Coordinates of C-alpha atoms in Angstrom, one line a residue:
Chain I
X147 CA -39.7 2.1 3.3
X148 CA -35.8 2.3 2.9
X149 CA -35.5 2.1 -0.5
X150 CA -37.0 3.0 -3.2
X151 CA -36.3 1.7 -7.1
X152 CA -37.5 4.1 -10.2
X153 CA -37.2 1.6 -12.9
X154 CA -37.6 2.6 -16.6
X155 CA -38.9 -0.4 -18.2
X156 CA -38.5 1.0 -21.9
X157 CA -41.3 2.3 -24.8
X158 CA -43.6 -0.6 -24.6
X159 CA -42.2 -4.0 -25.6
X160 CA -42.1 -5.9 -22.5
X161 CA -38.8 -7.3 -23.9
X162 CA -37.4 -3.8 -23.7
X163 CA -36.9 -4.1 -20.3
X164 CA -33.0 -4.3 -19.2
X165 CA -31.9 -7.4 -16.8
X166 CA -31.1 -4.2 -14.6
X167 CA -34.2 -3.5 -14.2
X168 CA -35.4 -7.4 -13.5
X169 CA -32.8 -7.7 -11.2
X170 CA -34.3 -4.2 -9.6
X171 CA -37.7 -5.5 -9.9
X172 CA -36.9 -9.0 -8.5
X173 CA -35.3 -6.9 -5.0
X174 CA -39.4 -5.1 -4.6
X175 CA -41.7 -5.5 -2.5
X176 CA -44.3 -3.0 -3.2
X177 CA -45.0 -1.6 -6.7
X178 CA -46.3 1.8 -6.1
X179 CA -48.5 3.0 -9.6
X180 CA -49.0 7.0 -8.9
X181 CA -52.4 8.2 -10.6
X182 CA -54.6 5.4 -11.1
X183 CA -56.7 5.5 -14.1
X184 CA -54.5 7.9 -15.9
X185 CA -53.1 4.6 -17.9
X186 CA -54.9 2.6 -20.5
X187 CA -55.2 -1.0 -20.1
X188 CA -53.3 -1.9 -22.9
X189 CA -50.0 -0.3 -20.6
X190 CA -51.1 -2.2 -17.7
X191 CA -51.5 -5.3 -19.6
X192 CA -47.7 -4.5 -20.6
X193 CA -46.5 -3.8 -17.2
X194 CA -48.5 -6.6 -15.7
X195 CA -46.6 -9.3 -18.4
X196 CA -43.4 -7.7 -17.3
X197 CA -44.2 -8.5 -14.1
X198 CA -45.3 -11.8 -14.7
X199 CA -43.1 -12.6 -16.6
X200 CA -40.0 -11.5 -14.5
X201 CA -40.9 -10.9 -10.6
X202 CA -40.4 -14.1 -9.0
X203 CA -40.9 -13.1 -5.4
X204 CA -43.8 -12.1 -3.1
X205 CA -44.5 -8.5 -3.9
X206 CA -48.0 -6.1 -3.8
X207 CA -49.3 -3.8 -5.6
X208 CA -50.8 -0.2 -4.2
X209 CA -52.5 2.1 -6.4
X210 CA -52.4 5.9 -5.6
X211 CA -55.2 8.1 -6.8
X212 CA -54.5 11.4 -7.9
X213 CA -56.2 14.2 -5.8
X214 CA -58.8 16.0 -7.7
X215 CA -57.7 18.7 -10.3
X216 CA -59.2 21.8 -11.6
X217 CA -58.7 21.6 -15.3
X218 CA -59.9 25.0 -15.8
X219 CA -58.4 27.2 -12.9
X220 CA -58.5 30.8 -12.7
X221 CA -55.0 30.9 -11.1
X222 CA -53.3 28.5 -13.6
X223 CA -49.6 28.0 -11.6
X224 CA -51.2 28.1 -8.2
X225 CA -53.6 25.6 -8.6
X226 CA -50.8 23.2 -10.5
X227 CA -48.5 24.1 -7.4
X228 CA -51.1 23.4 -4.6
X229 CA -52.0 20.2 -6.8
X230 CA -48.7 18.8 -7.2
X231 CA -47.6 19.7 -3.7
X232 CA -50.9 17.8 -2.3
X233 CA -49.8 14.7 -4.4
X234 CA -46.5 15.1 -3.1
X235 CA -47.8 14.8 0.9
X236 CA -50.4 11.7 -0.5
X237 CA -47.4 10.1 -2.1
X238 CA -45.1 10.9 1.5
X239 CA -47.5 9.1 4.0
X240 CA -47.4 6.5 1.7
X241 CA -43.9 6.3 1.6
X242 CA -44.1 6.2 5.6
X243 CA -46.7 3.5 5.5
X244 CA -44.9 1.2 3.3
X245 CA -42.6 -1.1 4.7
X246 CA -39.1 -2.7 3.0
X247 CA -38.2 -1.9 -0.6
X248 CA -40.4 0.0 -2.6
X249 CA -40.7 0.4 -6.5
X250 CA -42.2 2.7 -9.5
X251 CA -42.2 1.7 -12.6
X252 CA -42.1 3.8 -15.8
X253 CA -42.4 4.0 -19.4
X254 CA -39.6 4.5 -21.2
X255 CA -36.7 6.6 -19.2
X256 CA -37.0 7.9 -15.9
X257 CA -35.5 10.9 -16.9
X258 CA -37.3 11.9 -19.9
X259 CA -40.7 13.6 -19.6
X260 CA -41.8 11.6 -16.4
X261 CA -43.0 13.7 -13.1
X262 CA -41.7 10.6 -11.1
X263 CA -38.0 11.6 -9.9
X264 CA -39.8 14.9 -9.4
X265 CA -42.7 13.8 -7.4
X266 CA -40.2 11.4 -5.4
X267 CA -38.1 14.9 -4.6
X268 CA -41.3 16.6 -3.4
X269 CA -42.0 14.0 -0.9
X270 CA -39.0 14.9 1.0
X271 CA -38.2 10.7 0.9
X272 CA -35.1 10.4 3.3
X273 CA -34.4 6.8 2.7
X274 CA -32.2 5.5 -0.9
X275 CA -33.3 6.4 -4.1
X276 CA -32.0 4.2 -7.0
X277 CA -32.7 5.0 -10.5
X278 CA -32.8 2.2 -13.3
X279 CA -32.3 4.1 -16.9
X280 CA -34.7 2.6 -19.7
X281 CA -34.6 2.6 -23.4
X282 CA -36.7 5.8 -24.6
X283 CA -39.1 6.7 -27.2
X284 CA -36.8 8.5 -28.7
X285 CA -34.4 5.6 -29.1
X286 CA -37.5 3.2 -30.0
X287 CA -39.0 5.3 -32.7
X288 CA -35.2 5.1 -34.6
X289 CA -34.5 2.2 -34.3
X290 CA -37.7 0.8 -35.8
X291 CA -37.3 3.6 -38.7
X292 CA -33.7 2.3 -38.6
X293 CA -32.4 5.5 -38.5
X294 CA -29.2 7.3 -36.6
X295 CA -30.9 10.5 -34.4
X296 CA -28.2 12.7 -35.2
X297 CA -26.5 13.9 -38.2
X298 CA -23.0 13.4 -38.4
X299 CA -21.2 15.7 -35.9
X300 CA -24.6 17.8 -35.9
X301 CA -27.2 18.6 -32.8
X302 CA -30.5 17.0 -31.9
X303 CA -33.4 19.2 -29.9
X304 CA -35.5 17.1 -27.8
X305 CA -39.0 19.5 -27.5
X306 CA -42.6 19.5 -26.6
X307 CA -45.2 20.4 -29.0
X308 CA -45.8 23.4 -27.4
X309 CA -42.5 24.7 -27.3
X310 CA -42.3 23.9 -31.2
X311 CA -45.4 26.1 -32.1
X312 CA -43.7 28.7 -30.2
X313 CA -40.7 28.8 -33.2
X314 CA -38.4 26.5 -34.3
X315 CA -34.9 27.1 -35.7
X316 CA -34.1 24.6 -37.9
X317 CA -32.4 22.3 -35.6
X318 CA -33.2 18.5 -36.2
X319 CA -35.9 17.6 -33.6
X320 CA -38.1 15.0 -31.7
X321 CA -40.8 16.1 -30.6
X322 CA -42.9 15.0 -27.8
X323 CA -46.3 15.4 -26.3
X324 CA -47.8 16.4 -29.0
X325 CA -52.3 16.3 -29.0
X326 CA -52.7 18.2 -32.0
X327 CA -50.3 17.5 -34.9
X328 CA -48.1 20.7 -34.6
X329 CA -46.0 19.0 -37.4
X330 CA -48.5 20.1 -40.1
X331 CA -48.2 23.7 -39.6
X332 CA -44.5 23.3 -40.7
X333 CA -43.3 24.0 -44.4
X334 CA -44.2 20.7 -46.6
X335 CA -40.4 20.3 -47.5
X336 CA -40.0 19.5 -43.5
X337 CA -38.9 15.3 -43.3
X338 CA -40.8 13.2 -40.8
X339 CA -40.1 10.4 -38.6
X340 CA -43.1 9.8 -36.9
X341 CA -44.3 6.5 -34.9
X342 CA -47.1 5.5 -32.2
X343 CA -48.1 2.5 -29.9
X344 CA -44.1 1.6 -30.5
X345 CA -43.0 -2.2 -29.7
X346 CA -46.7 -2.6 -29.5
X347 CA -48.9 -5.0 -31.7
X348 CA -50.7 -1.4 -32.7
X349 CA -47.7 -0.2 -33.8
X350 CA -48.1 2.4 -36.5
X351 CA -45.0 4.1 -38.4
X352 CA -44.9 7.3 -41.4
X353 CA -42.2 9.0 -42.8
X354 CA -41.4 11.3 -45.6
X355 CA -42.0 14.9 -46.5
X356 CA -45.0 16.4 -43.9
X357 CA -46.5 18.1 -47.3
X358 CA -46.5 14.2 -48.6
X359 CA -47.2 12.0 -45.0
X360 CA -48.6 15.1 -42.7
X361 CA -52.5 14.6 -43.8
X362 CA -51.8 11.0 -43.9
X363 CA -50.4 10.6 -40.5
X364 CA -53.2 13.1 -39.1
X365 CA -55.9 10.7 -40.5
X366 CA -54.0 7.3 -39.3
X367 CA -53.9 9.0 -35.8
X368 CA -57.0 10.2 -35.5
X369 CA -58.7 6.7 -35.8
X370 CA -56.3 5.1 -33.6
X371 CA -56.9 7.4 -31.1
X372 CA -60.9 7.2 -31.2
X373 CA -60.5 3.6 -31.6
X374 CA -58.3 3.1 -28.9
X375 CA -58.8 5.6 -26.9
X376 CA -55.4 6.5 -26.5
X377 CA -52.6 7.2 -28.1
X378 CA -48.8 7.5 -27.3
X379 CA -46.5 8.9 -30.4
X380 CA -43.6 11.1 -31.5
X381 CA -41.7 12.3 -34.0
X382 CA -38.2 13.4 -35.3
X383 CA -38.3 16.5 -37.7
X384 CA -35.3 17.3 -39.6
X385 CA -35.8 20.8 -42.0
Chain X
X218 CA -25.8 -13.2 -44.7
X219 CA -29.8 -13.1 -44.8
X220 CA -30.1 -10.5 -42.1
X221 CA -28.1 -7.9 -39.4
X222 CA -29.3 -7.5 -36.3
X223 CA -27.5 -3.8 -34.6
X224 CA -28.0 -4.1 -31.3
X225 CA -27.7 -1.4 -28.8
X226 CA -26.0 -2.8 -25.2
X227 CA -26.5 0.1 -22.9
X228 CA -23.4 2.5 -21.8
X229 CA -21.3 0.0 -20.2
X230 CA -22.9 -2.0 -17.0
X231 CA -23.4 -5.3 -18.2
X232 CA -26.8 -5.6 -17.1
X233 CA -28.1 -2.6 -18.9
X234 CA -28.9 -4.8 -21.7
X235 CA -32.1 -5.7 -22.5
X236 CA -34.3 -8.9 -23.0
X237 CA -34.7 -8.4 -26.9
X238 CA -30.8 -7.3 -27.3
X239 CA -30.5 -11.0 -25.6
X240 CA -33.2 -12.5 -27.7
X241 CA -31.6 -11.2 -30.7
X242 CA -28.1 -12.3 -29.3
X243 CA -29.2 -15.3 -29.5
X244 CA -30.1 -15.4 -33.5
X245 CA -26.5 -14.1 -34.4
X246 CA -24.2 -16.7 -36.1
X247 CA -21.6 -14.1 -36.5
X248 CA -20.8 -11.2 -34.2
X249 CA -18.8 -8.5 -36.5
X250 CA -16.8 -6.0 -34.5
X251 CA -15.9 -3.2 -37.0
X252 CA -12.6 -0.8 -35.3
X253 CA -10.5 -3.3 -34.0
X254 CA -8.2 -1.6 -31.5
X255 CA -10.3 1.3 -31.1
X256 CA -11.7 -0.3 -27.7
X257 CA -10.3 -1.0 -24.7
X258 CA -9.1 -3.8 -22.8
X259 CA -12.4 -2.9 -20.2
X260 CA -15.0 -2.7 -23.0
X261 CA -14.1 -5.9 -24.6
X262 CA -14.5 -7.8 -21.4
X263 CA -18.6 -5.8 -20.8
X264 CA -19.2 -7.0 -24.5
X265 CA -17.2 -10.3 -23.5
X266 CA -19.6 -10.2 -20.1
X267 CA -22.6 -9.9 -22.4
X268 CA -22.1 -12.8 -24.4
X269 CA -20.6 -15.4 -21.9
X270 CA -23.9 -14.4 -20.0
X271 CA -26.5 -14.6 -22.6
X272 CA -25.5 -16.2 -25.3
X273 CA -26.5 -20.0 -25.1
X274 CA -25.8 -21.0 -29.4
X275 CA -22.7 -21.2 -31.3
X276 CA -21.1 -18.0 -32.4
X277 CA -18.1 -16.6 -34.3
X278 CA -16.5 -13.1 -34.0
X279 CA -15.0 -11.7 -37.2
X280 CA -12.5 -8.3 -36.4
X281 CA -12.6 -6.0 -39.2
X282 CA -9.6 -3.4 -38.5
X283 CA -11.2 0.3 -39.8
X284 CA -8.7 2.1 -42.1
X285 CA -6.5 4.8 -41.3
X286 CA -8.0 7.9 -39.8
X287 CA -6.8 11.4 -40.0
X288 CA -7.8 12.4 -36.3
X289 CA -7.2 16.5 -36.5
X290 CA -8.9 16.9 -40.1
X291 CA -9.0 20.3 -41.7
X292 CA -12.0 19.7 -43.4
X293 CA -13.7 18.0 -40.5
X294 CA -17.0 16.5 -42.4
X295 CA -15.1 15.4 -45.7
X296 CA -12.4 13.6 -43.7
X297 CA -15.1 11.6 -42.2
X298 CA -17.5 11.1 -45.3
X299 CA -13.9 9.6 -47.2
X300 CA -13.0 8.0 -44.3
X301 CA -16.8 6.2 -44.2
X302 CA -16.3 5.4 -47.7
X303 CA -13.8 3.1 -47.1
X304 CA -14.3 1.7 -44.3
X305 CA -17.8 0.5 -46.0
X306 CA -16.7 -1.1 -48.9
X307 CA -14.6 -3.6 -46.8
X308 CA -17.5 -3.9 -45.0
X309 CA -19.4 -4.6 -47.7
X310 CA -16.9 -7.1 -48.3
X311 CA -17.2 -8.7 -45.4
X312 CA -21.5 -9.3 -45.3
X313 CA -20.9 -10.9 -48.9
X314 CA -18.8 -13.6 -47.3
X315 CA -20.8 -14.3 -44.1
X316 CA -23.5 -16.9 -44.1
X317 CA -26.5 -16.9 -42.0
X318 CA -27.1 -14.1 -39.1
X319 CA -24.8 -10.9 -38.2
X320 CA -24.9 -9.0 -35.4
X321 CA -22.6 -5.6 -34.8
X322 CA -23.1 -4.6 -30.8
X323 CA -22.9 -1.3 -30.1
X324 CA -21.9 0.9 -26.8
X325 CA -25.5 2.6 -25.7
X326 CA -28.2 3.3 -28.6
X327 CA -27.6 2.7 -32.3
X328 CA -29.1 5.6 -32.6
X329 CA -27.1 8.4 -31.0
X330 CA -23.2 9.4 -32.1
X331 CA -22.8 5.9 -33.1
X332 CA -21.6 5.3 -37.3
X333 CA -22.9 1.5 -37.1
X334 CA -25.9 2.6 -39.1
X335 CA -24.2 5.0 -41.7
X336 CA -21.7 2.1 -42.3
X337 CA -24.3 -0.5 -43.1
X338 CA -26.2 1.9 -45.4
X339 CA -23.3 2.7 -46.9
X340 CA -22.0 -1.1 -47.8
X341 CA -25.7 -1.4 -49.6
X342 CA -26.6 -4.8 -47.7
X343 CA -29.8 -5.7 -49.2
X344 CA -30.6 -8.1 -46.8
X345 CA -33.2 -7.6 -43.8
X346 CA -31.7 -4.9 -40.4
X347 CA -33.2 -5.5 -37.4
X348 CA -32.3 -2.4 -35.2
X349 CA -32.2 -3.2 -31.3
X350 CA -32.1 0.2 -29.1
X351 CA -30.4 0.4 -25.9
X352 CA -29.6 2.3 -23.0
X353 CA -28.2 5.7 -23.7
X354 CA -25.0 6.8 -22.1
X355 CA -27.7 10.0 -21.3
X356 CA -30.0 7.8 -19.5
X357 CA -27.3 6.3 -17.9
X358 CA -25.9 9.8 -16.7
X359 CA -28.9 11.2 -15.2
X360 CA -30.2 7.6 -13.5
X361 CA -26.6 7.8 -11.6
X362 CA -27.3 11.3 -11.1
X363 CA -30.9 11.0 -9.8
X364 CA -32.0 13.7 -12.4
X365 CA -34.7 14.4 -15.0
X366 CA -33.1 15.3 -18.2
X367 CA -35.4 18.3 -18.8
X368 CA -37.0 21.0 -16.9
X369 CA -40.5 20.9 -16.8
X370 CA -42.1 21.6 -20.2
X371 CA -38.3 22.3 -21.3
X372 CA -36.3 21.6 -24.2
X373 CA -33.0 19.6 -24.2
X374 CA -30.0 19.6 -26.9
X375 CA -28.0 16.7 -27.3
X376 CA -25.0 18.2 -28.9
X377 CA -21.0 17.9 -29.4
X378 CA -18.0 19.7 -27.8
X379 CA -17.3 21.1 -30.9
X380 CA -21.4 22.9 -31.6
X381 CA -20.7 23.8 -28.1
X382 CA -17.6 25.8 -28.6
X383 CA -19.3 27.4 -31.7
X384 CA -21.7 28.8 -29.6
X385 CA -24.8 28.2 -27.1
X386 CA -27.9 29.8 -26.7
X387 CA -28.4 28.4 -22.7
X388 CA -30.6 25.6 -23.8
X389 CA -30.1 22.7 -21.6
X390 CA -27.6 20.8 -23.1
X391 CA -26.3 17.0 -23.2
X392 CA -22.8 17.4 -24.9
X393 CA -20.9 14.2 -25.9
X394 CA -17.4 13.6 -27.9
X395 CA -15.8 16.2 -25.8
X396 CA -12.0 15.4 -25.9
X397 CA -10.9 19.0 -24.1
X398 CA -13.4 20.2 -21.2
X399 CA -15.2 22.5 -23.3
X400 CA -17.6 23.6 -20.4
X401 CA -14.0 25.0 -19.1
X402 CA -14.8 28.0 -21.1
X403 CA -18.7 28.3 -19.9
X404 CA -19.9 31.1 -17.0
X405 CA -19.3 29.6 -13.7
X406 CA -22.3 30.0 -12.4
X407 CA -23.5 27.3 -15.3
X408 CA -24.7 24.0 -13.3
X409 CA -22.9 20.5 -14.9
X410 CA -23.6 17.2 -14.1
X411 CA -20.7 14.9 -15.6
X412 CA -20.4 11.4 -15.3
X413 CA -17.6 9.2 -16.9
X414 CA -17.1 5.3 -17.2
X415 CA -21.0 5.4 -16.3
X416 CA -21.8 1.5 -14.9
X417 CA -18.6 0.1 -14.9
X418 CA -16.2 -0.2 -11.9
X419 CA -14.4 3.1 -12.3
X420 CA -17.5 5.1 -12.4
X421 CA -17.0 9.0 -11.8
X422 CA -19.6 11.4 -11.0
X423 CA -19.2 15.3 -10.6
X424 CA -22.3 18.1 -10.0
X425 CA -22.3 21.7 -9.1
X426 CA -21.4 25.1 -10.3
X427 CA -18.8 25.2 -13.5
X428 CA -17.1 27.4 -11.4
X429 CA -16.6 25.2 -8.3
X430 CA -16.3 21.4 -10.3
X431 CA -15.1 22.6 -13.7
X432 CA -11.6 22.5 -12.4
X433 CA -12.2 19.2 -10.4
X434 CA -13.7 17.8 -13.4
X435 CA -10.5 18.2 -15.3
X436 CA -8.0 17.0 -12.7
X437 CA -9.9 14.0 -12.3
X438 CA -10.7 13.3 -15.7
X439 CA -7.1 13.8 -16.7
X440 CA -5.6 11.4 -14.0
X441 CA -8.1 8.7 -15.2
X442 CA -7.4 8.9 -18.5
X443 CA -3.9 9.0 -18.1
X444 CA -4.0 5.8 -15.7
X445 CA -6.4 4.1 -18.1
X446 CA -5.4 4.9 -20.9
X447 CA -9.0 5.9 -22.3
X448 CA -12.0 7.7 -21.2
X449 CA -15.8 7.8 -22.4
X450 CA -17.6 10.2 -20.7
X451 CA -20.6 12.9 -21.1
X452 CA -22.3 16.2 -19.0
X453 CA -25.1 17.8 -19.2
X454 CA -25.4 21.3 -18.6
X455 CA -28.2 24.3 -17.3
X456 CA -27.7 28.0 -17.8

């Protein structure tokens, strides 16, 4: 493989994919999908109209299995660091088997939240790699709440869950990855922008005050999830 | 006019757009370009790009020259909230005597350090706003960079030159809208990754040390913007 193409194909609208991107995907020849089964197939579905929809040459498709993980290790950062680095030599020989231009799509950005740029690195790939920016979550969720991130002039945190239960300062702030509602442990005068399954026919939106939407968004999320069962969301806080 | 569609274009590659920024390109009667003479010769011919591209109907482009600005205000957010003021009611003006479908364009996401939105909340248009998001000029920087925004598990600030000077904790920071080199004044041993005219054909990308680049970063920067006569760039930084 010579080159390989890291192409963000936005939040989950197959329209929000950029002609940079089909142009990108159009130049493929082997989609590489890291971690089979880690994706629902409501996200394949997606990815599979993009591609339909867009890819007009000959191309394959090769699915690589995670290696097994301990979810309860003794030796928590060891056993992530042997995992990762044993994905990392999977994800090289394939690299070395593959033959032309290869290609990974991903949700939203590249560079937000996604192991993929890091994974690449790890692999010690000599040959090109060309990343293709995508529209975010973060962008998604305001612009179907029609909303501007930032307050004039003023600072936005983008954060994890976890790092929000840890203390928060104030600072306007998405908030991603987030399994257990960490938003409702936050004072009830906190606003909320939250939205799930966005650009998708599930799509689900709340905002307001958390002591007025926080119980309300739980409970909305909570079916979803078992419904589906899935769920992708996030959420701008502003105090 | 029924309805408004503000639709993001990406950061200034003409292909960054997306397939529903073209979709809804293609539902716009009237494209409304609010600052007249604030952009460039170079960023009227990516928007003029975008539409001799993808746009198959009939359109019309209305210039609405923005009011008088005070660019060194004393009292920084009152300038701007007057200065909103005004520049809403004309166009507020402006929607009442358009028929059919608007569309403002704007550089990146609607959504970050962009007034599109404030205006049209502020002229009261009580017809339907369709909000398109785009391509970030963050994306853009750490695609051309090859970089994940944050660290693993990590927070990121998206902030201005100006929060920046006032003070930073070390949290990974995106800062935009900075005029004088702020991270002049930053440790050397921070790490920047700056990026200027990001897609277009004058491109410029710097990484390293503050101390080794900082000065780099400015000689260059200053040259182009003196040769050009503008400049839109953006960095991010790591304690």
């Amino acid at each position: 493989m010579q080159r390989l193409y890291v192409v963000g194909i936005g939040a989950g609208d197959p329209d929000q994919v950029t002609i940079q991107a089909v142009k990108a995907i159009n130049k493929i020849d082997t989609f590489i999908v890291i971690g089979k089964g880690v994706e629902k197939q409501e996200l394949l579905d997606v990815r599979t109209a993009i591609l339909g929809e867009h890819a007009h040459q000959q191309f394959q498709v090769i699915e690589l299995p995670d290696p097994p993980r301990d979810r309860r290790p003794g030796d928590y950062p060891g056993t992530v660091d042997r995992w990762h680095a044993e994905r990392a030599e999977r994800v090289a020989k394939l690299f070395d088997d593959i033959d032309g231009v290869g290609g990974i799509l991903v949700w939203g950005d590249p560079a937000l939240y996604d192991s993929t740029l890091r994974v690449v690195e790890r692999s010690r790939f000599s040959g090109e790699v060309v990343v293709i920016p995508g529209v975010t979550a973060v962008s998604a969720l305001c612009a179907r709440h029609g909303i501007v991130l930032n307050r004039i002039g003023e600072s936005v945190l983008i954060t994890t869950a976890r790092k929000l239960r840890e203390g928060w300062d104030g600072t306007d702030a998405v908030v991603m990855l987030d399994a257990d509602c960490a938003f409702l442990d936050l004072p009830d005068d906190v606003q909320i922008w939250w939205g799930a399954y966005l650009g998708m026919p599930d799509e689900m939106l709340f905002s307001g005050r958390v002591g007025d939407v926080g119980a309300q968004i739980k409970a909305a999320r909570d079916e979803a999830r078992a419904r589906k069962g899935w769920i992708m969301d996030i959420y701008l806080l502003r105090g």
